[in-house]
Coordinates of N, CA and C and ligand atoms in Angstrom, one line a residue:
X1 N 0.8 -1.2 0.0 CA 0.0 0.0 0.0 C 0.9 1.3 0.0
X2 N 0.7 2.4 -0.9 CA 1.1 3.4 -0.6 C 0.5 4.6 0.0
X3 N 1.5 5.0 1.0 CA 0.9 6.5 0.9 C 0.4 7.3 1.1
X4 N -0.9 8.2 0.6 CA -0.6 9.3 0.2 C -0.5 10.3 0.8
X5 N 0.4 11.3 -0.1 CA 0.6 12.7 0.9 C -0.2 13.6 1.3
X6 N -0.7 13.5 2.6 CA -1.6 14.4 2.9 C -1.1 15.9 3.5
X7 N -1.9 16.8 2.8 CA -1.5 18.1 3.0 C -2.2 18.5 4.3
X8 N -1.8 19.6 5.0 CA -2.5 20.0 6.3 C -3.0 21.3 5.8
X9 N -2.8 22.2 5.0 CA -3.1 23.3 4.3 C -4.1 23.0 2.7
X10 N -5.5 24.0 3.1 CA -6.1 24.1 1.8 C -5.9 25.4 1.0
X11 N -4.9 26.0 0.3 CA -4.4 27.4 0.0 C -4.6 27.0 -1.5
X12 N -5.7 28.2 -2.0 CA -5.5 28.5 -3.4 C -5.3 29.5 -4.0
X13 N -4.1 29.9 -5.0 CA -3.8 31.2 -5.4 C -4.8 31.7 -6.1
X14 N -5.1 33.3 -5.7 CA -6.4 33.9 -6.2 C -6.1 34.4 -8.0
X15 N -4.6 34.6 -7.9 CA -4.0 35.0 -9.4 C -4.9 33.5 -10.8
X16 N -4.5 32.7 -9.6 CA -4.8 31.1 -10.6 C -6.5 31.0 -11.0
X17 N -7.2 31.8 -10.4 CA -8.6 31.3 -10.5 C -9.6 32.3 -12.1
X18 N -10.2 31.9 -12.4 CA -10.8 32.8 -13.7 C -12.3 32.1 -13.2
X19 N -13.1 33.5 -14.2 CA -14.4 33.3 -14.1 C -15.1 32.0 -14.7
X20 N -14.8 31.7 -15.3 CA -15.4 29.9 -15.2 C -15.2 28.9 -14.2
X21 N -14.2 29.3 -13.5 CA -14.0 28.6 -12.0 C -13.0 27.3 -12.6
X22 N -12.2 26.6 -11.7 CA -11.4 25.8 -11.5 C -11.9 24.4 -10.6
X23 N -11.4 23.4 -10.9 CA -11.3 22.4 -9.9 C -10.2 21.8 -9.0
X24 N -10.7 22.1 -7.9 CA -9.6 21.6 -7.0 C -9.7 20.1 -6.0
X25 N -9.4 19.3 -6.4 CA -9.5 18.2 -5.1 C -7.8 17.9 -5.0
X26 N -8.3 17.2 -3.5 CA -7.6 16.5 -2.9 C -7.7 16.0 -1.7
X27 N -6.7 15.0 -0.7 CA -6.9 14.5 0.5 C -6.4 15.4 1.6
X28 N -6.6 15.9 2.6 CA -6.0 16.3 3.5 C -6.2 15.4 4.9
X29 N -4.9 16.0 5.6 CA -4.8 14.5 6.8 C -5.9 15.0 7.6
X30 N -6.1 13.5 8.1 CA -7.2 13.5 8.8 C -7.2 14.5 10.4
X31 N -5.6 14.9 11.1 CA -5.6 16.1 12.1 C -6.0 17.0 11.7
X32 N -6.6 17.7 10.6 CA -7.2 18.7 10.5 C -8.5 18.9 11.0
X33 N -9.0 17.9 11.2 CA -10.3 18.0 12.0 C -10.6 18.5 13.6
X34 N -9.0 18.0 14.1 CA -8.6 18.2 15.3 C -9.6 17.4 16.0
X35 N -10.0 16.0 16.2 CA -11.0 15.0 16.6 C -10.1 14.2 17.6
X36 N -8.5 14.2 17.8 CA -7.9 13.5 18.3 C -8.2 13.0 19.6
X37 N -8.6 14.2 20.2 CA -9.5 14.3 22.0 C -10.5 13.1 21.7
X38 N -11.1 13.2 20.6 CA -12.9 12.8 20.9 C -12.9 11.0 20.9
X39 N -12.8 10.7 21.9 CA -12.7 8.8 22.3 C -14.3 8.1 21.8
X40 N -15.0 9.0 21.2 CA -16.1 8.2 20.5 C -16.0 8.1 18.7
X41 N -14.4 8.9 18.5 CA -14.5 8.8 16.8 C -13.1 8.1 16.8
X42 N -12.7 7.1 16.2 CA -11.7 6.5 15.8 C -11.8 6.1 14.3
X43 N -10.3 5.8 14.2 CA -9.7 5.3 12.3 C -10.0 6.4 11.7
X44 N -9.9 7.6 11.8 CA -10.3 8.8 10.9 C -9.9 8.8 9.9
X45 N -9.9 8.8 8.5 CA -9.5 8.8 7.6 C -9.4 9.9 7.0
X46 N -8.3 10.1 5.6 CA -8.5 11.4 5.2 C -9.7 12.1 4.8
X47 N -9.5 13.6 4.9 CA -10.4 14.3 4.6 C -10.2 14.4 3.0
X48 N -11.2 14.1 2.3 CA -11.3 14.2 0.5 C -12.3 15.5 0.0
X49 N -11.6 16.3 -0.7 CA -12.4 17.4 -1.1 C -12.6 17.8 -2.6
X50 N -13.5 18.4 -2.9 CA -13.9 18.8 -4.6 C -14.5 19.7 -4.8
X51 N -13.9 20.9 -4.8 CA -14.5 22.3 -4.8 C -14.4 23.1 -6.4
X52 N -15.2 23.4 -6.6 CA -15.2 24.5 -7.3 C -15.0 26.1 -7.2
X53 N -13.8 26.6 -7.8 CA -13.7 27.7 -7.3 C -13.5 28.8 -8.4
X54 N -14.9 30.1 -8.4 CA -14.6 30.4 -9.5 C -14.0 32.5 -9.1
X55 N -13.4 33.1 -9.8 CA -12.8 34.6 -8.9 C -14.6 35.2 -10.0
X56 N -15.4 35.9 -9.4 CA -16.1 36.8 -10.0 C -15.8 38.1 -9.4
X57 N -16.5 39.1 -10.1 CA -16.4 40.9 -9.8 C -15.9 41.0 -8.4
X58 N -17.2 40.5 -7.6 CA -17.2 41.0 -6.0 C -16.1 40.1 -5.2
X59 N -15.9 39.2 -5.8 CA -15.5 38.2 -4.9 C -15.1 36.6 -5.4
X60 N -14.6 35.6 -4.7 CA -14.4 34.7 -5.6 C -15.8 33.2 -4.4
X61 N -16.0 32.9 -6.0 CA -17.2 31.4 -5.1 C -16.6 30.1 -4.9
X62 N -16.9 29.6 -3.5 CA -16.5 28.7 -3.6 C -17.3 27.2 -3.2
X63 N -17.6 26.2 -4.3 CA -19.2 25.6 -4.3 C -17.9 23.9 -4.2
X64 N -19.0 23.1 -3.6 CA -18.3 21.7 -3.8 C -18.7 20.9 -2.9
X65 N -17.8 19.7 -2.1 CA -18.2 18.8 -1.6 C -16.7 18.5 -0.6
X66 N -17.1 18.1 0.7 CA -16.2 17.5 1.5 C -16.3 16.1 2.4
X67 N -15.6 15.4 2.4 CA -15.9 13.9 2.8 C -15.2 13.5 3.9
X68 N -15.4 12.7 4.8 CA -14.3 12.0 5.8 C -15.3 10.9 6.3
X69 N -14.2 10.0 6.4 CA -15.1 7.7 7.3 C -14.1 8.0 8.0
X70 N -14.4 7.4 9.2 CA -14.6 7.1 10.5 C -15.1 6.2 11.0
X71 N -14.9 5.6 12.1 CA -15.1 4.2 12.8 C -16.1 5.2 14.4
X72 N -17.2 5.2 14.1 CA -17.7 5.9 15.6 C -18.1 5.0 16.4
X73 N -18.7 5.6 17.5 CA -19.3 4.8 18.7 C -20.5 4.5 19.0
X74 N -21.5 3.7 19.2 CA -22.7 3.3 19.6 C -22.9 4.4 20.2
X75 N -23.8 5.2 21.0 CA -24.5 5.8 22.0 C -25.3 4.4 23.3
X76 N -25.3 3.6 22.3 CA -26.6 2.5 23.2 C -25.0 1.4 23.8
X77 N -24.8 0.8 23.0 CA -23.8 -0.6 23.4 C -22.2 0.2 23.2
X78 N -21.8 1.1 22.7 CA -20.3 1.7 22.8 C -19.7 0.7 21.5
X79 N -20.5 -0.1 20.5 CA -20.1 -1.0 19.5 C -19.6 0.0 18.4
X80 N -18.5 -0.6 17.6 CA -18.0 0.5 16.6 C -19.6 0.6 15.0
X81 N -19.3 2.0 15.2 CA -20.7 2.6 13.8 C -19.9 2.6 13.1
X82 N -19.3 2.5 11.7 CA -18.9 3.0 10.8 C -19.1 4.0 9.9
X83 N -18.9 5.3 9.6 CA -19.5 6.7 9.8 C -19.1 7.2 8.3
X84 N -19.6 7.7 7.6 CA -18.9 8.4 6.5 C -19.9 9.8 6.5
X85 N -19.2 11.1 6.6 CA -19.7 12.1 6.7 C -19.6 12.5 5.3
X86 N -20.7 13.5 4.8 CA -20.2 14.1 3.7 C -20.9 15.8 3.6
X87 N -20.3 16.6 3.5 CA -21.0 18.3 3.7 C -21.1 18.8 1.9
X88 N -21.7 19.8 2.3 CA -21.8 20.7 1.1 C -20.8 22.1 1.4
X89 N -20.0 22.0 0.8 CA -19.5 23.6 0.6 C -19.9 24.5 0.0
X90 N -20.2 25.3 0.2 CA -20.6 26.8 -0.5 C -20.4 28.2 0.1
X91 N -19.6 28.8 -0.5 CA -18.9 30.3 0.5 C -18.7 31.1 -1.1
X92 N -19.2 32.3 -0.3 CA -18.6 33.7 -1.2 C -17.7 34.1 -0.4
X93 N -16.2 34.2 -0.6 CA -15.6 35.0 0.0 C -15.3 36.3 -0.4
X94 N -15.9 37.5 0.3 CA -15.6 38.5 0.0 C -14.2 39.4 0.1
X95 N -13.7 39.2 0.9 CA -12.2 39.7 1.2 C -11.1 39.0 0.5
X96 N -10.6 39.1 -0.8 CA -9.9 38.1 -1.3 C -8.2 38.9 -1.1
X97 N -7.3 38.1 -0.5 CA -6.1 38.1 -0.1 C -5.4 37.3 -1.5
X98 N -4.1 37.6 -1.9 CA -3.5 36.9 -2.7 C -3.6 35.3 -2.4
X99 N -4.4 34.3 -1.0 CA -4.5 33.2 -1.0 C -5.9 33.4 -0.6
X100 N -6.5 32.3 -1.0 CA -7.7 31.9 -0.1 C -7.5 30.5 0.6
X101 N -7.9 30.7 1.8 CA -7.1 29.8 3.1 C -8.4 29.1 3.0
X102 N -9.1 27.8 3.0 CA -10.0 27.1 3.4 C -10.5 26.6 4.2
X103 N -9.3 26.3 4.7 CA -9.2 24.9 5.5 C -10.2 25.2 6.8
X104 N -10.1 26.4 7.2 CA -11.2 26.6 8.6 C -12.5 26.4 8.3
X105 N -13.1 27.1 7.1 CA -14.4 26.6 6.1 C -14.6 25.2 6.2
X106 N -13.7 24.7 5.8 CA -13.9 23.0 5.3 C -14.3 22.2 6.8
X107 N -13.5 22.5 7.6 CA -13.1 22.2 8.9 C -14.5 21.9 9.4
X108 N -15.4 23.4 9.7 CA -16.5 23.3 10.0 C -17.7 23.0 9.1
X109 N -17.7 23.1 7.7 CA -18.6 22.5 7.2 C -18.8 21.2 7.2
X110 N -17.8 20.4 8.2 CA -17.5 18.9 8.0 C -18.1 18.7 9.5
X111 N -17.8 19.4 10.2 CA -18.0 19.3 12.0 C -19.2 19.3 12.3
X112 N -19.9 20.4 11.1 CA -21.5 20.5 11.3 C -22.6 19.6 11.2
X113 N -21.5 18.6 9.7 CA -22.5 17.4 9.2 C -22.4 16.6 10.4
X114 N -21.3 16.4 10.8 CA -21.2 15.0 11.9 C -22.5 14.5 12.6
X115 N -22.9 13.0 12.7 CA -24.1 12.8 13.4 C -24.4 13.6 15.2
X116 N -25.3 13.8 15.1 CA -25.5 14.3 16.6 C -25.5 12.7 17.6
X117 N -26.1 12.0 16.8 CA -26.1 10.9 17.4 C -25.8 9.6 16.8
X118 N -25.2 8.5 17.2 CA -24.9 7.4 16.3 C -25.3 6.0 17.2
X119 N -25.9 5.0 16.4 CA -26.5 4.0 16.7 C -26.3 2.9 15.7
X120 N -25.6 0.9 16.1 CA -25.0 0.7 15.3 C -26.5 0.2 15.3
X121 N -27.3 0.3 15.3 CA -28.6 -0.5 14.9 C -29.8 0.2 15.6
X122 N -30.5 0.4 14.8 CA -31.7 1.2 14.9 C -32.7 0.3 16.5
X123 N -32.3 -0.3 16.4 CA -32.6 -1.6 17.4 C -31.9 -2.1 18.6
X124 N -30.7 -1.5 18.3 CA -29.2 -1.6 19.3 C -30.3 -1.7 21.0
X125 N -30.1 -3.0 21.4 CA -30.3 -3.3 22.8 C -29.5 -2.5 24.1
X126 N -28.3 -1.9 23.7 CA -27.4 -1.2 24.6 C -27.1 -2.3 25.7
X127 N -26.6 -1.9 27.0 CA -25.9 -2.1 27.9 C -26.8 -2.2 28.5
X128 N -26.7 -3.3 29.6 CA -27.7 -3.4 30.9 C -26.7 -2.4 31.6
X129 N -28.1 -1.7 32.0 CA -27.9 -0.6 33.7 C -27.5 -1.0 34.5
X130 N -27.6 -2.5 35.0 CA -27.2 -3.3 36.1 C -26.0 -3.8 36.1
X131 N -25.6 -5.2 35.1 CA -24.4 -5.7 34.7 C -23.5 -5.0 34.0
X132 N -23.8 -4.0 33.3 CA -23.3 -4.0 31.8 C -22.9 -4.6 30.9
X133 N -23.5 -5.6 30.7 CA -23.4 -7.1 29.2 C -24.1 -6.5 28.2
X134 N -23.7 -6.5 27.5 CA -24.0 -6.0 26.0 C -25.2 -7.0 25.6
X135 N -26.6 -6.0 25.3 CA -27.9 -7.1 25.5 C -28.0 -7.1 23.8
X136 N -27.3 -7.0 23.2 CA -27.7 -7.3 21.7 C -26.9 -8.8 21.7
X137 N -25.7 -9.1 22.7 CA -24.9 -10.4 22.5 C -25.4 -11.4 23.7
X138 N -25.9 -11.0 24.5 CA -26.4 -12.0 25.4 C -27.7 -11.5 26.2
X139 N -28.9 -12.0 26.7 CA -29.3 -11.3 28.1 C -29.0 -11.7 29.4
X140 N -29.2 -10.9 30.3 CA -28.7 -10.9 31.7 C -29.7 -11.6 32.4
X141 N -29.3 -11.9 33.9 CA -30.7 -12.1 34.6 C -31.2 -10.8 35.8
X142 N -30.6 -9.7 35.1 CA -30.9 -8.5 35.8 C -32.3 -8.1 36.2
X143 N -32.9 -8.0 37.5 CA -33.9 -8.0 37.1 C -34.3 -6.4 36.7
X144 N -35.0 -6.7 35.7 CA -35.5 -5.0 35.5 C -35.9 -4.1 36.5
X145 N -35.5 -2.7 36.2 CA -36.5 -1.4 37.3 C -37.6 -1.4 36.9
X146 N -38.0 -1.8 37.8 CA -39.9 -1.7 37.6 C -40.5 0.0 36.6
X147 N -39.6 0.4 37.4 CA -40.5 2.1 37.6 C -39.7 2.9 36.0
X148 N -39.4 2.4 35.1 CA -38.4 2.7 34.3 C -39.4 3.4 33.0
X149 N -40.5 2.9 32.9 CA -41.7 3.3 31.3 C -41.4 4.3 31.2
X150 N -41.3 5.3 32.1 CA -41.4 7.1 31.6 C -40.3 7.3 31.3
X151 N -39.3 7.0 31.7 CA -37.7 7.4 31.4 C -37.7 6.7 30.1
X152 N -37.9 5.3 29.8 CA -37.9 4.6 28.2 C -38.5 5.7 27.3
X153 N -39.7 6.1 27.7 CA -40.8 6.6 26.4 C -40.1 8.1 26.1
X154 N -39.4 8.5 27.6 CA -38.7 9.6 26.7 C -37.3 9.8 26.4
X155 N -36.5 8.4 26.3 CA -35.7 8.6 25.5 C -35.9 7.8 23.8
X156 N -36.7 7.2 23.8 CA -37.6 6.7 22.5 C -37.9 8.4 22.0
X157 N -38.4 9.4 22.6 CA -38.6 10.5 22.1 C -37.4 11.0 21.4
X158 N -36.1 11.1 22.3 CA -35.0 11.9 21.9 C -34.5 11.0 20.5
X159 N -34.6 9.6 20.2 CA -34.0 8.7 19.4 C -34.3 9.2 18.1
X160 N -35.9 9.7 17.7 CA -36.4 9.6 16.9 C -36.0 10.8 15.8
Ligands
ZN1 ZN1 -25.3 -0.4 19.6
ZN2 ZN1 -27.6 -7.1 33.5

């Protein structure tokens, strides 16, 4: 396997761009996201991008697509999700500098897609509250909290 070189910088020369617009992709490493902290996202993979970037009158556009997979975490059982995020980019930048810097753009239009919540099964049994045995691979002989219905029905609310 090789490779590839991931850039940590999204910088495009504003001289390089004309009014039909350009295409730009590429991979950038997956520390760009800065996710290192987050112990519910693992295997990050690179970030893949495909922008269109075109210089008009006011300003230059910048329209396209940004991607990153990941290995996430259950919410219910802590079982690995397998995640592929993908955003829309779209920015007028108005202030154009002899570079246009992206990467902060990209950064967050990727951060925003991320699921709020992840579940490896719509059905995911989770974790007994008592033992903690993973009730999708075995059941326990825990006995259930009686008084538990109202707390179920409203996190079946938040799931939905
Ligand atoms: Zn699960
Ligand atoms: Zn149990």
């Amino acid at each position: 396997m090789t490779t590839p070189i991931l850039s940590k910088t999204l910088r495009i020369t504003v001289s390089r761009l004309t009014e039909d617009g350009e295409t730009f992709r590429g991979l950038l490493a997956p520390s760009i996201l800065e996710l290192s902290q987050d112990e519910m996202i693992r295997d990050l993979e690179p970030v893949s991008y495909d922008l269109r970037c075109a210089l008009l009158s006011e300003g230059a556009l910048v329209q396209g697509t940004a991607q990153v997979r990941f290995c996430g975490t259950c919410d219910r059982c802590l079982g690995a999700v397998p995640t592929e995020v993908a955003a829309d980019v779209s920015h007028f930048i108005r202030e154009l500098e002899e570079e246009l810097d992206l990467l902060e753009q990209l950064r967050e239009d990727l951060l925003i897609a991320f699921p709020s919540k992840s579940l490896c099964d719509n059905d995911c049994k989770g974790l007994c509250g008592t033992c903690g045995v993973n009730l999708n691979q075995k059941a326990c002989d825990c006995i259930p909290i009686v008084d538990t219905a109202g707390a179920w029905s409203g996190l079946d609310g938040l799931d939905l």
